[in-house]
XYZ file of C-alpha atoms in Angstrom:
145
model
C -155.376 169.823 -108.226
C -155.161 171.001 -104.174
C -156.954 173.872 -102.203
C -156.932 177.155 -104.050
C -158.148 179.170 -101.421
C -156.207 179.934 -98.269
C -152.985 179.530 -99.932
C -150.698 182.892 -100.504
C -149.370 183.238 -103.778
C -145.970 184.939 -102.932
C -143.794 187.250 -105.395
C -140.516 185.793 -106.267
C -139.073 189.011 -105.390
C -140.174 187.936 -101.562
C -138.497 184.483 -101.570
C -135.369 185.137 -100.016
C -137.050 186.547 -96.983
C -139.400 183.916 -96.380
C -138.849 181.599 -93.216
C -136.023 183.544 -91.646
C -135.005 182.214 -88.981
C -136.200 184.317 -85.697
C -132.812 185.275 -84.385
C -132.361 186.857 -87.783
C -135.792 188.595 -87.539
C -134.537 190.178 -84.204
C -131.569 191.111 -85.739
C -133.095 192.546 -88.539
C -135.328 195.042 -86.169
C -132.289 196.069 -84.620
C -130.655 196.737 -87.490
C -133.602 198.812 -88.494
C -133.324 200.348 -85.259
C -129.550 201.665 -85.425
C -129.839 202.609 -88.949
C -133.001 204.306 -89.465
C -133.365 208.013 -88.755
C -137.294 207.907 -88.842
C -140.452 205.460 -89.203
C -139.975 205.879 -92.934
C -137.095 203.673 -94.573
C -134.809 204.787 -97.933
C -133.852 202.637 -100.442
C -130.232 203.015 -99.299
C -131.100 202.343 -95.382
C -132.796 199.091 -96.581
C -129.746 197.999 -98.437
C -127.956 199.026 -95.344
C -130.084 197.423 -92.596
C -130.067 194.155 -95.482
C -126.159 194.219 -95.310
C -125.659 194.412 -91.640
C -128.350 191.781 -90.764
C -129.117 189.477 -93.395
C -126.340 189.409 -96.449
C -124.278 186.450 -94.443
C -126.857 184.140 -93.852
C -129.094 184.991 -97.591
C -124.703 184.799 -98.876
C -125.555 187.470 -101.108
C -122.627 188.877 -103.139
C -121.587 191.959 -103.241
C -122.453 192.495 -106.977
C -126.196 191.263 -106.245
C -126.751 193.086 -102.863
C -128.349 196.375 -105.160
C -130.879 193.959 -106.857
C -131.921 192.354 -104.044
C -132.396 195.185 -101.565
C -134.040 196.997 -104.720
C -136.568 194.223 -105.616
C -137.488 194.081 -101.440
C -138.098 197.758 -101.426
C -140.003 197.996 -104.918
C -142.258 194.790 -103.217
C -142.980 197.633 -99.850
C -142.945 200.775 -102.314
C -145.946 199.449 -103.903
C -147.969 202.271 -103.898
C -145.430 204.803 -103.613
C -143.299 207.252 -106.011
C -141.792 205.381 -108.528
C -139.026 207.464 -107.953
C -137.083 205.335 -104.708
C -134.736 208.307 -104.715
C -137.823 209.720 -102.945
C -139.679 207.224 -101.778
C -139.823 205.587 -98.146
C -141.266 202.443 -97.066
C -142.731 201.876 -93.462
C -140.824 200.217 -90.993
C -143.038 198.892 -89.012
C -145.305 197.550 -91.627
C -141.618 195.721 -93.725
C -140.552 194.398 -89.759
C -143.938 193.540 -89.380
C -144.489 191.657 -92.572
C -140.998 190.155 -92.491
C -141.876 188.356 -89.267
C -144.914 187.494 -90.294
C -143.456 185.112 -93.340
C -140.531 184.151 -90.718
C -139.881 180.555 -89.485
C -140.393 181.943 -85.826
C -142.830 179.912 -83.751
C -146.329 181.798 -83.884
C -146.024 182.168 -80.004
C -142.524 184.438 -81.046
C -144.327 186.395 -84.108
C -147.174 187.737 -81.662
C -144.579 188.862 -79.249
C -142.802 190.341 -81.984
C -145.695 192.074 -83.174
C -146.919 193.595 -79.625
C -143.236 194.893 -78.586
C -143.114 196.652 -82.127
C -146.379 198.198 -81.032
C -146.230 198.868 -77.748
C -145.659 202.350 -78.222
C -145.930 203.087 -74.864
C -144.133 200.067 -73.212
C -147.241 199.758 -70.832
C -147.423 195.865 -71.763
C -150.650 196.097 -73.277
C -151.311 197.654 -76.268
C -154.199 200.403 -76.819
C -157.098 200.289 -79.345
C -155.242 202.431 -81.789
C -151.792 200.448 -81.443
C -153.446 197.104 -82.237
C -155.441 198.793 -85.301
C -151.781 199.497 -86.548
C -150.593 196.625 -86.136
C -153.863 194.904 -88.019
C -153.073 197.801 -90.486
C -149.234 197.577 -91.187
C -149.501 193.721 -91.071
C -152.106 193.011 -93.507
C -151.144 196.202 -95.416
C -147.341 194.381 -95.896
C -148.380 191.201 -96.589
C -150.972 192.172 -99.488
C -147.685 193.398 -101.109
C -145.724 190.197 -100.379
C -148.922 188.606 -102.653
């Protein structure tokens, strides 16, 4: 039978970024990072940012890389447009989520969290950064669920 409560039922969709491994997660923000031209991410910047950071190590072929990078931006488009051609999904709240479901060490997901929210680099972060980060956190991985 086993606990019911306190136990995340995760979409399939999700799977292959679960437990990445935290260099990958670092990569994966840089990638966001050099690719991005905002706080909002496209469809095709995902499947970018997926392909420069992840594809290797997920060994995603090329004829599959659409229908993943797809599925993991339908998961963060939950309540957007259906139309992706539009849409944009927040990029702090998919690095966010993504390192939250990471193998890294909880130590290395809180200091992943507070340098993606130190706005200000001031080493601390302010009453409205940490609401954002409670925000985009939970916010990602209710759609994850």
């Amino acid at each position: 039978m086993g606990q019911t409560l306190g136990k995340a039922q995760i979409e399939l969709d999700a799977f292959p970024f679960i437990n990445l491994p935290a260099s990958l997660v670092l990569d994966l923000r840089q990638a966001v990072y050099d690719v991005a031209e905002g706080y909002g991410l496209t469809l095709i910047e995902v499947k970018e940012i997926v392909c420069i950071s992840l594809r290797e190590y997920l060994h995603i072929p090329e004829s599959k890389i659409d229908e993943y990078t797809q599925a993991l931006f339908d998961l963060f488009n939950a309540n957007g447009p259906l139309d992706t051609k539009e849409s944009l999904i927040d990029s702090f709240e998919f690095l966010a989520t993504i390192c939250i479901v990471s193998g890294m060490r909880l130590d290395e997901k809180i200091n992943f969290i507070f340098d993606l929210f130190d706005f200000s680099d001031a080493g601390q972060l302010t009453a409205n950064e940490l609401t954002l980060a409670f925000r985009a956190s939970a916010a990602g991985a209710m759609k994850l669920s």
